[in-house]
Amino acid sequence: MNDTPGWASPGSSPSDGQGAGVPRPAEPADAPGTPPKWSPNQPPAAQWSPPTAPGPHGPVPPSAPAPGWGGDRHQGGWGRPPAAKPGVIPLRPLGVGEILDGAVSTLRAHWRTVLGITLTVSVITQIGDILVQRYLVPAPPQLSADPTPEEALRQSVEALRTSLISLGPTTALTLIGTFVTTALLTIVISRAVLGRPVKLSDAWREARPRLPQLLGLTLLLPVMSAAIMAAGLLPGLLLDSSPADALLTALGGIVAFVVIIWLLVRFSLSYSALMLERQGVIASLKRSAKLVQGSWWRIFGVLALTMLLMFIISMIVAVPFTIIAFAVDGDGLSGLLSSTAPEFGWAFLIVTGIGAVIAASITYPISSGVSVLLYIDQRIRREALDLELARAAGVPGYGSSPPGDSASRS
């Protein structure tokens, strides 16, 4: 399905109802004694070329190559020049590679501002995580060598309780980091699309009025996901523990997981809509659902690929630092080799924290960039946003930017 509005391939069928029996210039179909309906001055055969047409960068020569049927309307031909590229992406519908390249190009082009944001947020959240792991999270339970069934059940419950206690603060810190980086990097990336520089102070000034709404949206989606998962697991957990009840619990968890993934992809563009269109929380969710409609699988594929790349990058960075941390912290390494619950010291937490900061400084800008560029790509495909972006960027031939237009308007 082609979402690009207002364009169709010309010449694929006779136009204006012209059928096979309708006379054409080369057909002597005029009745004897009647003046011809066609001008006697016809162009020589096989020598006619379309006239030049003005484009954003001046007249296009008649020899400009024409695209094949169904070609991209922004790629040239039919009197159209190649798509303008004032910033990190060409202003036309984007492929997956161009979306990822645009996110990386933003990191390269505005590395001072981007790294200033991501390093600051990553360091603060990682320090908080280290303090939580050191002082708030209880020590893992000691496992018995040959536990009885009752002891094994008690150890499982204790391990689950410890995991949940450690997961809460970590999730809260992750949400805070996501909230801040999303607010600031969305402004940076929207400026990068227009080819305009942006400072950290400029990004903060533009993002600050939207922070309350963004905070509400950042909290709403995890709470919604947790509620759906609880609703899926609750029927099986309320029944007696039997194989059938365990199967019902597992089935409910799978169904809830599928629903959560579907909703998260459907609302994946809501952050960009909230920041760039200045929408409210509910209006941003509706706007994202409208933009994603008909393209769910494509957006899911791009987001899944991005998550896979982020995981690979994180592992490439984290594994060497983890090895170094085990080597530095002798107690942790000896505990790991002895199959007992290791007690990690300050050295281990600090070294692994440095690796986490480096990984986050790379992955935060790329994941945020993909999200914003997906939003821009969907609006280009459905609403011809490329024309408005070209005017806002001052590309010749697209008219002037309307009064009061800001760099972050999309």
GROMACS .gro file of C-alpha atoms in nm:
model
  410
    1MET     CA    1   0.000   0.000   0.000
    2ASN     CA    2   0.141   0.335  -0.104
    3ASP     CA    3   0.071   0.591   0.164
    4THR     CA    4   0.219   0.880  -0.031
    5PRO     CA    5  -0.071   1.119  -0.102
    6GLY     CA    6  -0.147   1.295  -0.426
    7TRP     CA    7   0.077   1.106  -0.669
    8ALA     CA    8   0.022   0.833  -0.922
    9SER     CA    9   0.226   0.693  -1.210
   10PRO     CA   10   0.121   0.863  -1.536
   11GLY     CA   11   0.078   0.685  -1.867
   12SER     CA   12   0.008   0.339  -1.736
   13SER     CA   13  -0.328   0.335  -1.921
   14PRO     CA   14  -0.496   0.549  -2.189
   15SER     CA   15  -0.610   0.876  -2.035
   16ASP     CA   16  -0.933   1.069  -2.069
   17GLY     CA   17  -1.125   0.766  -2.182
   18GLN     CA   18  -0.906   0.716  -2.487
   19GLY     CA   19  -0.970   0.364  -2.605
   20ALA     CA   20  -0.826   0.155  -2.881
   21GLY     CA   21  -1.077   0.275  -3.140
   22VAL     CA   22  -1.032   0.646  -3.080
   23PRO     CA   23  -0.836   0.817  -3.358
   24ARG     CA   24  -0.483   0.930  -3.283
   25PRO     CA   25  -0.265   1.180  -3.474
   26ALA     CA   26  -0.098   0.913  -3.684
   27GLU     CA   27  -0.426   0.746  -3.783
   28PRO     CA   28  -0.593   0.873  -4.106
   29ALA     CA   29  -0.941   0.843  -3.960
   30ASP     CA   30  -1.084   1.177  -4.086
   31ALA     CA   31  -1.371   1.143  -4.326
   32PRO     CA   32  -1.305   1.250  -4.689
   33GLY     CA   33  -1.377   1.614  -4.751
   34THR     CA   34  -1.358   1.716  -4.384
   35PRO     CA   35  -1.072   1.922  -4.247
   36PRO     CA   36  -0.836   1.723  -4.025
   37LYS     CA   37  -0.885   1.758  -3.653
   38TRP     CA   38  -0.514   1.743  -3.585
   39SER     CA   39  -0.260   2.009  -3.667
   40PRO     CA   40  -0.054   1.928  -3.978
   41ASN     CA   41   0.261   2.034  -3.790
   42GLN     CA   42   0.337   1.728  -3.587
   43PRO     CA   43   0.673   1.656  -3.420
   44PRO     CA   44   0.896   1.401  -3.592
   45ALA     CA   45   0.851   1.047  -3.474
   46ALA     CA   46   1.061   0.933  -3.179
   47GLN     CA   47   1.216   1.279  -3.130
   48TRP     CA   48   0.974   1.444  -2.889
   49SER     CA   49   1.087   1.508  -2.531
   50PRO     CA   50   0.895   1.660  -2.243
   51PRO     CA   51   0.947   2.030  -2.179
   52THR     CA   52   1.164   2.149  -1.897
   53ALA     CA   53   0.986   2.201  -1.568
   54PRO     CA   54   1.106   2.425  -1.291
   55GLY     CA   55   1.205   2.251  -0.972
   56PRO     CA   56   1.337   2.354  -0.634
   57HIS     CA   57   1.687   2.388  -0.782
   58GLY     CA   58   1.599   2.541  -1.119
   59PRO     CA   59   1.485   2.396  -1.456
   60VAL     CA   60   1.532   2.026  -1.510
   61PRO     CA   61   1.675   1.941  -1.855
   62PRO     CA   62   1.462   1.733  -2.091
   63SER     CA   63   1.721   1.458  -2.081
   64ALA     CA   64   1.662   1.391  -1.711
   65PRO     CA   65   1.597   1.019  -1.666
   66ALA     CA   66   1.238   0.921  -1.596
   67PRO     CA   67   1.162   0.670  -1.326
   68GLY     CA   68   1.005   0.334  -1.389
   69TRP     CA   69   0.642   0.269  -1.318
   70GLY     CA   70   0.565   0.308  -0.952
   71GLY     CA   71   0.892   0.494  -0.892
   72ASP     CA   72   0.951   0.719  -0.592
   73ARG     CA   73   0.801   1.058  -0.650
   74HIS     CA   74   1.103   1.225  -0.491
   75GLN     CA   75   1.377   1.049  -0.683
   76GLY     CA   76   1.376   1.256  -1.001
   77GLY     CA   77   1.225   1.224  -1.349
   78TRP     CA   78   0.898   1.368  -1.478
   79GLY     CA   79   1.046   1.714  -1.425
   80ARG     CA   80   1.121   1.646  -1.057
   81PRO     CA   81   1.471   1.688  -0.911
   82PRO     CA   82   1.618   1.452  -0.652
   83ALA     CA   83   1.484   1.494  -0.299
   84ALA     CA   84   1.627   1.783  -0.103
   85LYS     CA   85   1.853   1.691   0.189
   86PRO     CA   86   1.907   1.995   0.409
   87GLY     CA   87   1.994   1.783   0.712
   88VAL     CA   88   2.059   1.423   0.811
   89ILE     CA   89   1.788   1.263   0.592
   90PRO     CA   90   1.653   1.319   0.240
   91LEU     CA   91   1.306   1.472   0.247
   92ARG     CA   92   1.116   1.177   0.100
   93PRO     CA   93   0.984   0.842   0.225
   94LEU     CA   94   1.271   0.666   0.400
   95GLY     CA   95   1.399   0.312   0.396
   96VAL     CA   96   1.511   0.123   0.706
   97GLY     CA   97   1.878   0.188   0.632
   98GLU     CA   98   1.816   0.560   0.586
   99ILE     CA   99   1.634   0.581   0.920
  100LEU     CA  100   1.924   0.414   1.102
  101ASP     CA  101   2.177   0.621   0.909
  102GLY     CA  102   1.989   0.940   0.998
  103ALA     CA  103   2.004   0.852   1.368
  104VAL     CA  104   2.379   0.784   1.350
  105SER     CA  105   2.435   1.098   1.140
  106THR     CA  106   2.264   1.306   1.407
  107LEU     CA  107   2.505   1.164   1.666
  108ARG     CA  108   2.801   1.252   1.442
  109ALA     CA  109   2.682   1.596   1.333
  110HIS     CA  110   2.576   1.717   1.679
  111TRP     CA  111   2.800   1.501   1.898
  112ARG     CA  112   2.874   1.774   2.152
  113THR     CA  113   2.507   1.835   2.229
  114VAL     CA  114   2.404   1.469   2.203
  115LEU     CA  115   2.685   1.335   2.418
  116GLY     CA  116   2.635   1.619   2.664
  117ILE     CA  117   2.277   1.503   2.713
  118THR     CA  118   2.335   1.128   2.715
  119LEU     CA  119   2.651   1.131   2.927
  120THR     CA  120   2.493   1.354   3.190
  121VAL     CA  121   2.176   1.145   3.212
  122SER     CA  122   2.365   0.814   3.201
  123VAL     CA  123   2.611   0.912   3.474
  124ILE     CA  124   2.337   1.035   3.708
  125THR     CA  125   2.113   0.730   3.657
  126GLN     CA  126   2.406   0.489   3.685
  127ILE     CA  127   2.523   0.645   4.012
  128GLY     CA  128   2.169   0.604   4.143
  129ASP     CA  129   2.163   0.243   4.026
  130ILE     CA  130   2.497   0.166   4.196
  131LEU     CA  131   2.374   0.314   4.524
  132VAL     CA  132   2.049   0.115   4.497
  133GLN     CA  133   2.236  -0.209   4.427
  134ARG     CA  134   2.474  -0.146   4.715
  135TYR     CA  135   2.241  -0.027   4.990
  136LEU     CA  136   1.876  -0.103   4.904
  137VAL     CA  137   1.878  -0.438   4.730
  138PRO     CA  138   1.900  -0.725   4.982
  139ALA     CA  139   2.176  -0.982   4.945
  140PRO     CA  140   2.078  -1.283   4.733
  141PRO     CA  141   1.967  -1.581   4.941
  142GLN     CA  142   2.214  -1.858   5.009
  143LEU     CA  143   2.111  -2.174   4.825
  144SER     CA  144   2.117  -2.507   5.007
  145ALA     CA  145   2.314  -2.788   4.852
  146ASP     CA  146   2.036  -3.049   4.890
  147PRO     CA  147   1.715  -2.865   4.983
  148THR     CA  148   1.391  -3.030   5.078
  149PRO     CA  149   1.081  -2.945   4.873
  150GLU     CA  150   0.968  -2.697   5.134
  151GLU     CA  151   1.315  -2.538   5.149
  152ALA     CA  152   1.334  -2.518   4.770
  153LEU     CA  153   0.996  -2.342   4.759
  154ARG     CA  154   1.106  -2.097   5.029
  155GLN     CA  155   1.430  -2.020   4.840
  156SER     CA  156   1.238  -1.963   4.516
  157VAL     CA  157   0.999  -1.720   4.683
  158GLU     CA  158   1.290  -1.537   4.848
  159ALA     CA  159   1.478  -1.512   4.517
  160LEU     CA  160   1.165  -1.377   4.347
  161ARG     CA  161   1.117  -1.119   4.622
  162THR     CA  162   1.479  -1.005   4.588
  163SER     CA  163   1.446  -0.974   4.211
  164LEU     CA  164   1.128  -0.767   4.239
  165ILE     CA  165   1.284  -0.537   4.498
  166SER     CA  166   1.586  -0.476   4.273
  167LEU     CA  167   1.369  -0.440   3.962
  168GLY     CA  168   1.158  -0.154   4.102
  169PRO     CA  169   1.432   0.109   4.155
  170THR     CA  170   1.613   0.002   3.837
  171THR     CA  171   1.296   0.044   3.633
  172ALA     CA  172   1.230   0.384   3.790
  173LEU     CA  173   1.582   0.504   3.706
  174THR     CA  174   1.547   0.373   3.351
  175LEU     CA  175   1.219   0.561   3.308
  176ILE     CA  176   1.380   0.882   3.434
  177GLY     CA  177   1.668   0.845   3.190
  178THR     CA  178   1.430   0.769   2.903
  179PHE     CA  179   1.211   1.064   2.997
  180VAL     CA  180   1.494   1.320   2.996
  181THR     CA  181   1.674   1.191   2.687
  182THR     CA  182   1.349   1.165   2.489
  183ALA     CA  183   1.255   1.523   2.572
  184LEU     CA  184   1.590   1.672   2.471
  185LEU     CA  185   1.696   1.443   2.187
  186THR     CA  186   1.362   1.482   2.009
  187ILE     CA  187   1.431   1.855   1.976
  188VAL     CA  188   1.790   1.793   1.864
  189ILE     CA  189   1.686   1.541   1.597
  190SER     CA  190   1.405   1.762   1.465
  191ARG     CA  191   1.661   2.042   1.419
  192ALA     CA  192   1.907   1.800   1.256
  193VAL     CA  193   1.646   1.707   0.994
  194LEU     CA  194   1.633   2.075   0.893
  195GLY     CA  195   2.011   2.106   0.896
  196ARG     CA  196   2.010   2.356   1.181
  197PRO     CA  197   2.249   2.357   1.478
  198VAL     CA  198   2.111   2.328   1.827
  199LYS     CA  199   2.268   2.383   2.166
  200LEU     CA  200   2.180   2.207   2.487
  201SER     CA  201   2.031   2.527   2.627
  202ASP     CA  202   1.812   2.567   2.317
  203ALA     CA  203   1.688   2.207   2.342
  204TRP     CA  204   1.608   2.251   2.711
  205ARG     CA  205   1.421   2.578   2.651
  206GLU     CA  206   1.202   2.420   2.382
  207ALA     CA  207   1.143   2.093   2.569
  208ARG     CA  208   1.072   2.238   2.914
  209PRO     CA  209   0.705   2.340   2.853
  210ARG     CA  210   0.625   1.984   2.740
  211LEU     CA  211   0.787   1.801   3.033
  212PRO     CA  212   0.471   1.752   3.246
  213GLN     CA  213   0.280   1.595   2.957
  214LEU     CA  214   0.582   1.384   2.860
  215LEU     CA  215   0.620   1.262   3.217
  216GLY     CA  216   0.255   1.157   3.221
  217LEU     CA  217   0.299   0.967   2.893
  218THR     CA  218   0.623   0.805   3.014
  219LEU     CA  219   0.447   0.674   3.325
  220LEU     CA  220   0.121   0.581   3.154
  221LEU     CA  221   0.261   0.326   2.908
  222PRO     CA  222   0.448   0.111   3.168
  223VAL     CA  223   0.148   0.122   3.404
  224MET     CA  224  -0.079   0.017   3.118
  225SER     CA  225   0.155  -0.270   3.030
  226ALA     CA  226   0.174  -0.388   3.392
  227ALA     CA  227  -0.206  -0.378   3.424
  228ILE     CA  228  -0.252  -0.586   3.107
  229MET     CA  229   0.004  -0.843   3.223
  230ALA     CA  230  -0.159  -0.864   3.567
  231ALA     CA  231  -0.498  -0.916   3.404
  232GLY     CA  232  -0.354  -1.198   3.194
  233LEU     CA  233  -0.186  -1.378   3.485
  234LEU     CA  234  -0.445  -1.322   3.755
  235PRO     CA  235  -0.704  -1.587   3.655
  236GLY     CA  236  -0.449  -1.868   3.671
  237LEU     CA  237  -0.287  -1.740   3.989
  238LEU     CA  238  -0.619  -1.725   4.175
  239LEU     CA  239  -0.689  -2.096   4.117
  240ASP     CA  240  -0.535  -2.392   4.295
  241SER     CA  241  -0.184  -2.487   4.189
  242SER     CA  242  -0.232  -2.768   3.938
  243PRO     CA  243  -0.091  -2.841   3.592
  244ALA     CA  244  -0.408  -2.704   3.430
  245ASP     CA  245  -0.384  -2.384   3.634
  246ALA     CA  246  -0.017  -2.346   3.544
  247LEU     CA  247  -0.107  -2.387   3.176
  248LEU     CA  248  -0.382  -2.125   3.212
  249THR     CA  249  -0.134  -1.886   3.375
  250ALA     CA  250   0.122  -1.938   3.098
  251LEU     CA  251  -0.143  -1.893   2.827
  252GLY     CA  252  -0.272  -1.575   2.990
  253GLY     CA  253   0.082  -1.439   3.013
  254ILE     CA  254   0.145  -1.508   2.642
  255VAL     CA  255  -0.180  -1.340   2.537
  256ALA     CA  256  -0.108  -1.041   2.760
  257PHE     CA  257   0.245  -1.014   2.617
  258VAL     CA  258   0.114  -1.011   2.259
  259VAL     CA  259  -0.141  -0.741   2.346
  260ILE     CA  260   0.128  -0.531   2.514
  261ILE     CA  261   0.358  -0.553   2.210
  262TRP     CA  262   0.070  -0.458   1.979
  263LEU     CA  263  -0.019  -0.154   2.189
  264LEU     CA  264   0.340  -0.038   2.239
  265VAL     CA  265   0.402  -0.040   1.864
  266ARG     CA  266   0.070   0.132   1.803
  267PHE     CA  267   0.166   0.407   2.049
  268SER     CA  268   0.536   0.416   1.961
  269LEU     CA  269   0.509   0.753   1.782
  270SER     CA  270   0.322   0.924   2.065
  271TYR     CA  271   0.638   1.071   2.222
  272SER     CA  272   0.731   1.253   1.901
  273ALA     CA  273   0.373   1.367   1.846
  274LEU     CA  274   0.359   1.507   2.199
  275MET     CA  275   0.687   1.697   2.169
  276LEU     CA  276   0.672   1.818   1.807
  277GLU     CA  277   0.299   1.874   1.763
  278ARG     CA  278   0.245   1.997   2.120
  279GLN     CA  279  -0.033   1.746   2.175
  280GLY     CA  280  -0.171   1.629   2.508
  281VAL     CA  281  -0.119   1.278   2.641
  282ILE     CA  282  -0.441   1.122   2.509
  283ALA     CA  283  -0.427   1.322   2.186
  284SER     CA  284  -0.069   1.198   2.130
  285LEU     CA  285  -0.177   0.836   2.174
  286LYS     CA  286  -0.460   0.884   1.923
  287ARG     CA  287  -0.226   1.062   1.682
  288SER     CA  288   0.027   0.778   1.702
  289ALA     CA  289  -0.242   0.517   1.645
  290LYS     CA  290  -0.357   0.706   1.334
  291LEU     CA  291  -0.005   0.731   1.191
  292VAL     CA  292   0.076   0.365   1.262
  293GLN     CA  293  -0.251   0.236   1.113
  294GLY     CA  294  -0.176   0.028   0.803
  295SER     CA  295   0.200   0.023   0.874
  296TRP     CA  296   0.209  -0.175   1.200
  297TRP     CA  297   0.429  -0.456   1.073
  298ARG     CA  298   0.676  -0.221   0.907
  299ILE     CA  299   0.715  -0.012   1.222
  300PHE     CA  300   0.736  -0.326   1.435
  301GLY     CA  301   1.016  -0.456   1.212
  302VAL     CA  302   1.213  -0.131   1.232
  303LEU     CA  303   1.176  -0.112   1.611
  304ALA     CA  304   1.265  -0.480   1.656
  305LEU     CA  305   1.575  -0.437   1.438
  306THR     CA  306   1.674  -0.130   1.637
  307MET     CA  307   1.634  -0.314   1.967
  308LEU     CA  308   1.848  -0.600   1.834
  309LEU     CA  309   2.121  -0.357   1.729
  310MET     CA  310   2.106  -0.180   2.065
  311PHE     CA  311   2.139  -0.517   2.243
  312ILE     CA  312   2.441  -0.612   2.033
  313ILE     CA  313   2.608  -0.276   2.095
  314SER     CA  314   2.539  -0.301   2.468
  315MET     CA  315   2.687  -0.650   2.482
  316ILE     CA  316   2.995  -0.547   2.286
  317VAL     CA  317   3.057  -0.269   2.536
  318ALA     CA  318   2.944  -0.447   2.854
  319VAL     CA  319   3.122  -0.783   2.818
  320PRO     CA  320   3.480  -0.646   2.835
  321PHE     CA  321   3.393  -0.426   3.133
  322THR     CA  322   3.226  -0.721   3.308
  323ILE     CA  323   3.535  -0.935   3.259
  324ILE     CA  324   3.753  -0.653   3.395
  325ALA     CA  325   3.515  -0.610   3.690
  326PHE     CA  326   3.535  -0.980   3.779
  327ALA     CA  327   3.915  -0.963   3.755
  328VAL     CA  328   3.931  -0.655   3.978
  329ASP     CA  329   3.679  -0.780   4.235
  330GLY     CA  330   3.832  -1.102   4.368
  331ASP     CA  331   3.541  -1.181   4.599
  332GLY     CA  332   3.291  -1.167   4.315
  333LEU     CA  333   3.502  -1.393   4.092
  334SER     CA  334   3.569  -1.646   4.367
  335GLY     CA  335   3.201  -1.655   4.458
  336LEU     CA  336   3.105  -1.711   4.097
  337LEU     CA  337   3.353  -1.999   4.058
  338SER     CA  338   3.239  -2.161   4.381
  339SER     CA  339   2.874  -2.173   4.263
  340THR     CA  340   2.761  -1.962   4.559
  341ALA     CA  341   2.584  -1.629   4.552
  342PRO     CA  342   2.866  -1.377   4.483
  343GLU     CA  343   2.885  -1.057   4.685
  344PHE     CA  344   2.999  -0.778   4.454
  345GLY     CA  345   3.198  -0.491   4.600
  346TRP     CA  346   3.245  -0.129   4.502
  347ALA     CA  347   3.509  -0.210   4.241
  348PHE     CA  348   3.275  -0.443   4.051
  349LEU     CA  349   2.984  -0.199   4.059
  350ILE     CA  350   3.197   0.098   3.947
  351VAL     CA  351   3.365  -0.082   3.656
  352THR     CA  352   3.038  -0.228   3.526
  353GLY     CA  353   2.876   0.114   3.577
  354ILE     CA  354   3.137   0.276   3.350
  355GLY     CA  355   3.057   0.020   3.081
  356ALA     CA  356   2.685   0.087   3.121
  357VAL     CA  357   2.739   0.464   3.085
  358ILE     CA  358   2.937   0.417   2.762
  359ALA     CA  359   2.676   0.179   2.621
  360ALA     CA  360   2.389   0.413   2.710
  361SER     CA  361   2.567   0.712   2.554
  362ILE     CA  362   2.569   0.525   2.223
  363THR     CA  363   2.230   0.354   2.233
  364TYR     CA  364   2.016   0.640   2.370
  365PRO     CA  365   2.071   0.872   2.068
  366ILE     CA  366   2.021   0.594   1.813
  367SER     CA  367   1.700   0.460   1.966
  368SER     CA  368   1.558   0.812   2.010
  369GLY     CA  369   1.663   0.902   1.656
  370VAL     CA  370   1.490   0.600   1.508
  371SER     CA  371   1.168   0.685   1.695
  372VAL     CA  372   1.164   1.048   1.577
  373LEU     CA  373   1.260   0.963   1.218
  374LEU     CA  374   0.990   0.696   1.202
  375TYR     CA  375   0.738   0.961   1.303
  376ILE     CA  376   0.868   1.201   1.037
  377ASP     CA  377   0.871   0.923   0.776
  378GLN     CA  378   0.509   0.830   0.846
  379ARG     CA  379   0.401   1.193   0.815
  380ILE     CA  380   0.594   1.227   0.487
  381ARG     CA  381   0.421   0.918   0.350
  382ARG     CA  382   0.072   1.019   0.464
  383GLU     CA  383   0.070   1.399   0.483
  384ALA     CA  384   0.349   1.519   0.248
  385LEU     CA  385   0.538   1.664   0.542
  386ASP     CA  386   0.849   1.680   0.324
  387LEU     CA  387   0.713   1.992   0.149
  388GLU     CA  388   0.663   2.173   0.479
  389LEU     CA  389   1.005   2.063   0.605
  390ALA     CA  390   1.168   2.186   0.284
  391ARG     CA  391   1.003   2.526   0.326
  392ALA     CA  392   1.106   2.540   0.692
  393ALA     CA  393   1.464   2.451   0.595
  394GLY     CA  394   1.471   2.727   0.331
  395VAL     CA  395   1.522   2.493   0.033
  396PRO     CA  396   1.492   2.703  -0.289
  397GLY     CA  397   1.177   2.651  -0.489
  398TYR     CA  398   0.949   2.548  -0.201
  399GLY     CA  399   0.838   2.891  -0.092
  400SER     CA  400   0.924   3.074   0.224
  401SER     CA  401   0.866   2.948   0.573
  402PRO     CA  402   0.547   3.086   0.728
  403PRO     CA  403   0.589   3.362   0.984
  404GLY     CA  404   0.664   3.243   1.334
  405ASP     CA  405   0.782   2.903   1.213
  406SER     CA  406   1.020   2.743   1.462
  407ALA     CA  407   1.287   2.488   1.400
  408SER     CA  408   1.108   2.222   1.594
  409ARG     CA  409   0.775   2.251   1.416
  410SER     CA  410   0.702   1.947   1.207
   0.00000   0.00000   0.00000
